[in-house]
Coordinates of C-alpha atoms in Angstrom, one line a residue:
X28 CA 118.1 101.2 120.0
X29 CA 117.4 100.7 116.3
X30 CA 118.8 97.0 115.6
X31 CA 117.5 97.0 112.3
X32 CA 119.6 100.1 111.1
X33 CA 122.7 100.3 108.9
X34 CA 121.2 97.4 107.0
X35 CA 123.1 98.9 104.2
X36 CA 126.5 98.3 105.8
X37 CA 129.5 96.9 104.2
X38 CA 130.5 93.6 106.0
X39 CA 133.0 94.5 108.7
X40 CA 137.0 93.4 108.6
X41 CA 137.2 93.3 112.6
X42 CA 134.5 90.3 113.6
X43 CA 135.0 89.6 117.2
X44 CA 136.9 86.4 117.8
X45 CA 134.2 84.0 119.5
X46 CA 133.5 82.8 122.2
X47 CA 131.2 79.8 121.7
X48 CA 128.9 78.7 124.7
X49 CA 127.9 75.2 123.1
X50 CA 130.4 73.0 122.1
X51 CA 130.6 69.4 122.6
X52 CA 133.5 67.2 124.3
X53 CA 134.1 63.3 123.2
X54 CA 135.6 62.1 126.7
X55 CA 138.9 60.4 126.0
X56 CA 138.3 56.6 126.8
X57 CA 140.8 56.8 130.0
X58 CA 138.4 59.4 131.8
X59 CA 136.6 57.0 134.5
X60 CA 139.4 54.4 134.2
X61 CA 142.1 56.8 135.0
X62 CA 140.0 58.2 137.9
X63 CA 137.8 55.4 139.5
X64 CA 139.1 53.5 142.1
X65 CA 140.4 50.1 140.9
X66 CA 136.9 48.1 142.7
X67 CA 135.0 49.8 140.0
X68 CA 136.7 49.5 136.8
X69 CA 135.2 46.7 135.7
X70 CA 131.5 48.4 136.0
X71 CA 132.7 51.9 135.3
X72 CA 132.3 53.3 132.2
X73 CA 135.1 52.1 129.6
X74 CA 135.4 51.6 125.9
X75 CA 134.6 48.5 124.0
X76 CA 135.3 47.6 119.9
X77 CA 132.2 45.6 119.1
X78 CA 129.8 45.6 116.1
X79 CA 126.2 46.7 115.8
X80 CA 123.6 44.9 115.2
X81 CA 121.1 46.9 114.8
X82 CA 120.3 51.0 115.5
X83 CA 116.9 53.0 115.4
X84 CA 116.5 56.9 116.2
X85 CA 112.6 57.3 115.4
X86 CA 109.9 59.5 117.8
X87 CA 113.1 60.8 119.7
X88 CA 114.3 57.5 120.9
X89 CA 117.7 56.3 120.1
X90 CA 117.7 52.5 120.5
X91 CA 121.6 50.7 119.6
X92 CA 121.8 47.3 120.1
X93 CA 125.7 46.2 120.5
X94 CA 126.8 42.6 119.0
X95 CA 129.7 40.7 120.8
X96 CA 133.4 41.8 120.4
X97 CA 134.8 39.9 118.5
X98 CA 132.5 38.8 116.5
X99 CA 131.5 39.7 112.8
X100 CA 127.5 40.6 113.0
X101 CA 128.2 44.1 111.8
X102 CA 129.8 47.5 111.7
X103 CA 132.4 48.0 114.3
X104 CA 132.2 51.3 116.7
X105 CA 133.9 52.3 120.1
X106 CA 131.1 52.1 122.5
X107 CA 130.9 52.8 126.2
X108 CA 129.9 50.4 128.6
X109 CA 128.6 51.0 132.1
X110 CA 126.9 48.8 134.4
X111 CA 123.8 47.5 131.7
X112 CA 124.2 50.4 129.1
X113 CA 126.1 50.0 125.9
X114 CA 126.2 53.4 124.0
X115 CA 128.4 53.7 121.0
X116 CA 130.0 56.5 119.3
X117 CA 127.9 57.9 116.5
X118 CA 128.8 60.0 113.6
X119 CA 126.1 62.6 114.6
X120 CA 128.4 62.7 118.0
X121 CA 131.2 64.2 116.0
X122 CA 130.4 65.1 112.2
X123 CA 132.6 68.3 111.5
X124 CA 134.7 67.8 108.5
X125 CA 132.5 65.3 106.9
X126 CA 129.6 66.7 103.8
X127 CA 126.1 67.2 105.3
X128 CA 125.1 64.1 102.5
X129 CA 128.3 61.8 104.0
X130 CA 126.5 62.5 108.0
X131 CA 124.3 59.7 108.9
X132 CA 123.4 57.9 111.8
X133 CA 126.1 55.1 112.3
X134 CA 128.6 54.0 114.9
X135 CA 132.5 55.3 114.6
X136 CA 136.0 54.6 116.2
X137 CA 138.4 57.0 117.7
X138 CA 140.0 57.1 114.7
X139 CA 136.9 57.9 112.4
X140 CA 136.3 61.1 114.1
X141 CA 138.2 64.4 113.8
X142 CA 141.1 64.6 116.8
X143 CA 139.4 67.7 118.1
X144 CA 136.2 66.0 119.4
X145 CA 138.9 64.4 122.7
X146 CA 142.0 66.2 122.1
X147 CA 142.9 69.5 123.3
X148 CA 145.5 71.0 121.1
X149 CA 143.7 69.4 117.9
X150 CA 140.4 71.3 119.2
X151 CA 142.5 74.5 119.7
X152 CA 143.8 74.4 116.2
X153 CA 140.4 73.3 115.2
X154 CA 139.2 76.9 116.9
X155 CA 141.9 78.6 115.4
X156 CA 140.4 77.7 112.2
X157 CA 136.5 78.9 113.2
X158 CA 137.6 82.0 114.7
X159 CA 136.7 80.8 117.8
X160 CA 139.2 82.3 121.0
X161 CA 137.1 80.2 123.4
X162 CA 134.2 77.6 124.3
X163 CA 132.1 75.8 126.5
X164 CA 131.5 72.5 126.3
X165 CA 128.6 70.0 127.3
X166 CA 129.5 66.4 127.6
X167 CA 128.7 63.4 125.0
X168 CA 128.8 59.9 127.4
X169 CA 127.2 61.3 130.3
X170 CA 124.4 63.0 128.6
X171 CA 123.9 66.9 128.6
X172 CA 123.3 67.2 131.9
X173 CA 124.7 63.8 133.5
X174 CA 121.4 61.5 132.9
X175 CA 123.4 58.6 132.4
X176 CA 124.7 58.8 135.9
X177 CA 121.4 59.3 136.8
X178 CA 120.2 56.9 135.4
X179 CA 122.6 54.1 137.1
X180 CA 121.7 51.7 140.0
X181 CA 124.9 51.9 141.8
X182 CA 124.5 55.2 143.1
X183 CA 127.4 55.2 145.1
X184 CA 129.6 54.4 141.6
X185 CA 127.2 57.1 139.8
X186 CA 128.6 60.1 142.7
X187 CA 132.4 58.7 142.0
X188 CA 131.6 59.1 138.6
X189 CA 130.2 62.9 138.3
X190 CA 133.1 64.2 140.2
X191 CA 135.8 62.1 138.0
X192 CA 134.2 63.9 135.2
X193 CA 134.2 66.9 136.7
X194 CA 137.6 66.6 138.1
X195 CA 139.0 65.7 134.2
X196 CA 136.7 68.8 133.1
X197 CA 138.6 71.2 135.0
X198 CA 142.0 69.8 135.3
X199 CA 142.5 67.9 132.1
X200 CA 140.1 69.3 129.5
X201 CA 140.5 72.8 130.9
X202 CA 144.0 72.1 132.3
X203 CA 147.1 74.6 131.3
X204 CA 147.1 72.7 127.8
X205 CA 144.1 74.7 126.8
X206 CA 145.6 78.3 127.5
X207 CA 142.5 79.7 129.5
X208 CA 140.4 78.6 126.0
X209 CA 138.4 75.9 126.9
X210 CA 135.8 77.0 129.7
X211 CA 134.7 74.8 131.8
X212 CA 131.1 72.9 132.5
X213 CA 130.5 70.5 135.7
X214 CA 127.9 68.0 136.3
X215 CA 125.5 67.3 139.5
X216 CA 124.5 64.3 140.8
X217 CA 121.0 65.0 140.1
X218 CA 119.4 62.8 142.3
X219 CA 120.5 64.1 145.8
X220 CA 119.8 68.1 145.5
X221 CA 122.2 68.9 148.6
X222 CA 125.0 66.6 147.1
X223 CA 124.5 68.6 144.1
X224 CA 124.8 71.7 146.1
X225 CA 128.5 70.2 147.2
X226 CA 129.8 69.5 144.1
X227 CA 129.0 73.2 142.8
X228 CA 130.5 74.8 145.9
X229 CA 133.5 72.2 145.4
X230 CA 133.8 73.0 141.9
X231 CA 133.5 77.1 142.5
X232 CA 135.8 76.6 144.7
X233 CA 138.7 75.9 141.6
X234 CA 136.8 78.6 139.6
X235 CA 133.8 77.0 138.0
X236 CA 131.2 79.2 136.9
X237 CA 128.6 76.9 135.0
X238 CA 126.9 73.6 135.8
X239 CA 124.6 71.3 133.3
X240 CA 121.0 70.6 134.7
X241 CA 118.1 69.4 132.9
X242 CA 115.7 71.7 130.9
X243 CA 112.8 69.4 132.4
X244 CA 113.2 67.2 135.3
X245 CA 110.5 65.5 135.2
X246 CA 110.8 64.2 132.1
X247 CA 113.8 62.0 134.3
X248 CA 111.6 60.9 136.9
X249 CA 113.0 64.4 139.2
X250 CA 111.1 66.9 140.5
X251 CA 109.7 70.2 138.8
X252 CA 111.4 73.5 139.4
X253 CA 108.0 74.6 141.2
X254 CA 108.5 72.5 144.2
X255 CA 111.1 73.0 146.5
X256 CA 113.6 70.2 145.9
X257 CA 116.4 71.6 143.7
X258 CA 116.8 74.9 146.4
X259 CA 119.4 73.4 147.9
X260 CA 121.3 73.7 144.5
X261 CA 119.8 76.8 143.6
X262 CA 121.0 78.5 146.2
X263 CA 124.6 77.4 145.8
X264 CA 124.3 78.3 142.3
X265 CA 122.5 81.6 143.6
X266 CA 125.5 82.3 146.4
X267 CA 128.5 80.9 144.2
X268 CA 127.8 83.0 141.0
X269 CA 127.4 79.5 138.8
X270 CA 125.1 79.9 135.7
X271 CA 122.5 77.2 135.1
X272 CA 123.1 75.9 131.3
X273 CA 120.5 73.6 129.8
X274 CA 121.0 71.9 126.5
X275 CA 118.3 70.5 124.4
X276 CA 118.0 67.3 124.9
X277 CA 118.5 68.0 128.4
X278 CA 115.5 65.6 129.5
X279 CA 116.4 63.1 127.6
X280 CA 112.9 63.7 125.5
X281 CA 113.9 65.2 122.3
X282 CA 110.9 66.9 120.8
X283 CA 108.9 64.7 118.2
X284 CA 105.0 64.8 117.1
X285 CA 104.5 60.6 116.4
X286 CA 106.6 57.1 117.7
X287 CA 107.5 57.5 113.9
X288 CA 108.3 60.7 113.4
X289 CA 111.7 60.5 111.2
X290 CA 114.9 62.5 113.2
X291 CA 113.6 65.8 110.6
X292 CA 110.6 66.3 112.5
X293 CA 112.5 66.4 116.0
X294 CA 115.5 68.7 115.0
X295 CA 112.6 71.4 113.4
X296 CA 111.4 71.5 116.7
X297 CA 114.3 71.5 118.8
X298 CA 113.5 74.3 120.5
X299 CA 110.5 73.5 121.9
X300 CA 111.8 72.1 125.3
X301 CA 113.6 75.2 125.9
X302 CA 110.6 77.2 125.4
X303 CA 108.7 75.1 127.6
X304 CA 111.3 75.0 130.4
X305 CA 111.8 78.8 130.0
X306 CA 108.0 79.1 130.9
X307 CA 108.2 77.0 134.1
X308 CA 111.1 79.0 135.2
X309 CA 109.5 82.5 134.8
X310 CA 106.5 81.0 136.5
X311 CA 108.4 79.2 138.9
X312 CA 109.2 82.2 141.2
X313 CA 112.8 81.1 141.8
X314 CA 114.0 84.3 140.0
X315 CA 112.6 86.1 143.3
X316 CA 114.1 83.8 146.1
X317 CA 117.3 83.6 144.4
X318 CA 117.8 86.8 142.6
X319 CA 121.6 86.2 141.7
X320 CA 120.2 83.1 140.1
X321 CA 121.4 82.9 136.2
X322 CA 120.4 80.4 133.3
X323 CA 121.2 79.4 129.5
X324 CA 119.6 77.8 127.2
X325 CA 121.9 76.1 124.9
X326 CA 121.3 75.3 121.0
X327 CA 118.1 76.5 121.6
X328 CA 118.3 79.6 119.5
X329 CA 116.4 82.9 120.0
X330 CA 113.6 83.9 117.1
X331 CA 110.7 82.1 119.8
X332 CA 111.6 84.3 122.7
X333 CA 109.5 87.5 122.1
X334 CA 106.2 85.8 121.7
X335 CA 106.6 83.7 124.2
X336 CA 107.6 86.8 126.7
X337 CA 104.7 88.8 125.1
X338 CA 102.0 85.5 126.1
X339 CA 103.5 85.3 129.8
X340 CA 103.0 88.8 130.3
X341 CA 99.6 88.5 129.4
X342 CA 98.4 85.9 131.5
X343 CA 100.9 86.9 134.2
X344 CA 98.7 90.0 134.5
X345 CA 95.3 88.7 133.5
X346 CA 95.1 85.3 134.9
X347 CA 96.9 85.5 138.3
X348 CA 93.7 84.8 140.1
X349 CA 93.0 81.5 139.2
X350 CA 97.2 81.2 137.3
X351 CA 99.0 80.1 140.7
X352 CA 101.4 82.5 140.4
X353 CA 100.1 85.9 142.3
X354 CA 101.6 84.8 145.8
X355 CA 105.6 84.1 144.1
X356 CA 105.7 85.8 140.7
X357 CA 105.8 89.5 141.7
X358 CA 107.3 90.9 138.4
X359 CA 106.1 90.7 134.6
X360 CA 107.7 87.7 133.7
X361 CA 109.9 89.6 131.1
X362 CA 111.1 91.5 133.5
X363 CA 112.8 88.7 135.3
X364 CA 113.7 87.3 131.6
X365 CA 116.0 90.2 131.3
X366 CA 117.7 89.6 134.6
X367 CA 118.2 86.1 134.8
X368 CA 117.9 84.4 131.1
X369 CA 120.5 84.1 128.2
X370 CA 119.0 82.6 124.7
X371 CA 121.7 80.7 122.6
X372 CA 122.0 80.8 118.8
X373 CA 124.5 80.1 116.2
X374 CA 121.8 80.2 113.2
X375 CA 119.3 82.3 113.7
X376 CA 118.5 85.6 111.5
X377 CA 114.8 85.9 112.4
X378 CA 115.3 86.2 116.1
X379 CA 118.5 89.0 114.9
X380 CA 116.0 90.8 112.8
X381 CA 113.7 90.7 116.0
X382 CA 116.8 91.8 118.9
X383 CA 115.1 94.5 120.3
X384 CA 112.3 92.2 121.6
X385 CA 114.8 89.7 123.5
X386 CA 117.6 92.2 124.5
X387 CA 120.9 92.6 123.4
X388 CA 122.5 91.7 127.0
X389 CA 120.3 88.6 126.9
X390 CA 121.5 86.3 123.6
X391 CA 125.0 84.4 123.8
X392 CA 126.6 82.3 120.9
X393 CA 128.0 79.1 119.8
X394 CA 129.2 77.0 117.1
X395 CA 128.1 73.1 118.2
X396 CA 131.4 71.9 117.7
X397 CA 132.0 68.8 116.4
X398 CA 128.0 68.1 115.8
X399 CA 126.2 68.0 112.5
X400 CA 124.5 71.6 113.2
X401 CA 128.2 73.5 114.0
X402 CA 128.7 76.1 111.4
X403 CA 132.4 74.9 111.6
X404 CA 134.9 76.0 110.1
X405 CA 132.1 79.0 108.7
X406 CA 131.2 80.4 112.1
X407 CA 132.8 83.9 111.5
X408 CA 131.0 84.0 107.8
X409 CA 127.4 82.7 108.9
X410 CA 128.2 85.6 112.2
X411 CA 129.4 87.9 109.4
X412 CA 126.5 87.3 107.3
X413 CA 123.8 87.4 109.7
X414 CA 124.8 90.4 111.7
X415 CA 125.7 92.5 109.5
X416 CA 123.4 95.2 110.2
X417 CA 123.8 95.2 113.5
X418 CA 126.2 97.9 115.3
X419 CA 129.6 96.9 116.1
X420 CA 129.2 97.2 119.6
X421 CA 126.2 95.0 119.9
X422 CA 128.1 92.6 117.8
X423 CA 131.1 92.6 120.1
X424 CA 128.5 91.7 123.3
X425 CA 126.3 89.3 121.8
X426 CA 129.4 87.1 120.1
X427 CA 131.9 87.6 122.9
X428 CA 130.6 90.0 125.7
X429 CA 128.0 88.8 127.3
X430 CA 129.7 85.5 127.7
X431 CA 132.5 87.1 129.7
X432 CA 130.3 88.6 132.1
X433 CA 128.2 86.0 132.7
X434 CA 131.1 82.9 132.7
X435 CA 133.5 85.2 135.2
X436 CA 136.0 85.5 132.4
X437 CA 138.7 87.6 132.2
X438 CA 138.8 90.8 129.9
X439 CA 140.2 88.6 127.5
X440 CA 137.6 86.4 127.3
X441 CA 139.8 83.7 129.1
X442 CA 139.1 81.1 131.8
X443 CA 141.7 81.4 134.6
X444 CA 140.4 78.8 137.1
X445 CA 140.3 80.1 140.9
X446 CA 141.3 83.9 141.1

């Protein structure tokens, strides 16, 4: 298929309405109180108005420092405490509706950010306003993938937690309120690969068809996807149907050259994890033990992809005697790209110009809602803008088709929960 044709094309009238596979939740403050039995409230996460006294984000490390309520040693935020951790709300948490000049790195209330962030018919209108019919969306307190449960020493508290998120996930956040708009994305307790198993055969069970899991484990003191640790979870994943989505920042490691790099440096680079993550999967050989097995990469975007395919294919085929792969990597590894991997963009023209290389049943896309990237409330006119040559058909799979299939949703392009 000639991508690149009809370049000449007048933009068309009937863009697809979207269906974003990264957007962001704030959690309400009443999620773990509400859920937790009543032993744990006082150590489970809950919100606090205190000042800060002091915040750095340099070299991909975001250090807050949280003054005493009460008190007046500085800006006040909303900020989550949880056994030892004290994380405020930032405004690079939730930044829609604010001038790219106005969005720095500060601590916010509740009230400082826009209602859709935590609210479900504020982020439906807020959709309604980007075009968007539905979207996915990765958690802010727990981390992409749930590190900060991870993280925790109770671990016993930790499991109560991931399943009280999950639990408000499906039945709250993605409760009738939502329509069938907002899709819905679990967390693991990463730690224990058959309890993580459990909670995606639990949460399958009600209709769940994506899980959050880190882009490299190691990176959080877990094991690599080359060893055989995470097959229990894989093979739920694998028998259940549930896509693997992986965020960047995943590993808690944002990209960065220097201890002093500023932010700039990381977020031109974010996509680096993905593309090294990408590699250990297709070298992995988990594609061939678990061949329903399906995973995202989310805010990753897609212009990398083809070299990178073109550079495993190579030394798939001319280093496999000494590469470690010959005995569990039986296919070129873009071969098993194009069965089990889906590339995520919402601003990206180089990898459109460059489709035919990825595959136009491999890219998804997404709008970052409410985060200082989100092409809110333009995500129909940057789509318009920057697929305009494309045929309609290809537009209608990569903004809203390919989602459907792989997220279980109905023709649509709704969530229905268990069917």
């Amino acid at each position: 298929m000639d991508t690149q044709s009809d370049s000449r094309s007048e933009p068309r009238n009937d863009f697809p309405r979207i269906i974003s596979v990264d957007d962001h939740t704030v959690e309400p403050a009443h999620v773990w109180q509400d859920r937790l039995p009543k032993r744990y409230l006082d150590t489970g996460p809950r919100i606090v108005r205190a000042p800060l006294k002091e915040m750095t984000f340099l070299g991909g490390r975001f250090k807050p420092v949280m003054g005493d309520p009460g008190s007046q040693e500085g800006p006040l935020g909303d900020w989550w405490v949880y056994e030892d951790l004290h994380r405020p709300l930032t405004r690079l948490d939730t930044a829609v509706g604010y001038s790219r000049d106005d969005i720095k790195l500060e601590v916010i209330t509740y009230e400082q950010m826009r209602a859709g962030s935590y609210d479900v018919p504020r982020r439906l209108a807020d959709m309604d306003v980007n075009h968007v019919q539905s979207a996915l969306c990765f958690p802010t307190f727990p981390r992409f993938c749930g590190q900060t449960f991870t993280e925790a020493a109770d671990k016993d508290l930790a499991l109560l937690c991931v399943r009280a998120y999950n639990d408000w996930m499906v039945e709250e956040w993605c409760g009738p309120e939502a329509h069938g708009r907002l899709i819905p994305l679990t967390l693991i307790p990463l730690w224990d690969a058959e309890l993580a198993a459990q909670e995606v055969r639990r949460n399958a069970r009600r209709g769940v068809r994506a899980v959050a899991f880190s882009e490299i484990p190691p990176h959080l003191g877990l094991p690599s996807v080359h060893t055989d640790a995470w097959d229990p979870f894989l093979a739920a994943c694998d028998e259940t149907g549930t896509v693997v989505a992986m965020h960047i920042g995943s590993s808690s490691r944002m990209p960065s050259t220097s201890a002093d790099a500023p932010p700039a440096v990381g977020s031109t680079i974010t996509f680096a994890n993905c593309c090294f993550s990408m590699v250990d999967w297709l070298m992995s050989g988990k594609f061939e033990r678990f061949p329903n097995l399906r995973i995202m990469y989310a805010e990753g975007q897609i212009g990398w992809i083809p070299y990178i395919l073109e550079r495993a294919d190579v030394v798939w085929e001319e280093n496999r005697g000494w590469g470690g792969v010959a005995d569990k990597v039986h296919r070129p590894p873009s071969e098993l790209f194009a069965g089990h991997v889906h590339g995520c963009f919402f601003d990206d023209a180089f990898g459109l110009r460059n489709l035919d290389s990825i595959g136009v049943g491999n890219v998804l896309y997404e709008t970052d809602y409410p985060h200082s990237d989100s092409t809110w409330p333009e995500s129909r006119q940057v789509g318009e803008a920057q697929m305009g040559h494309l045929p309609g058909d290809v537009v209608e799979r990569i903004v809203r088709g390919n989602a459907i299939e792989l997220l279980g949703l109905t023709e649509d392009g709704l969530w229905q929960g268990a069917r």
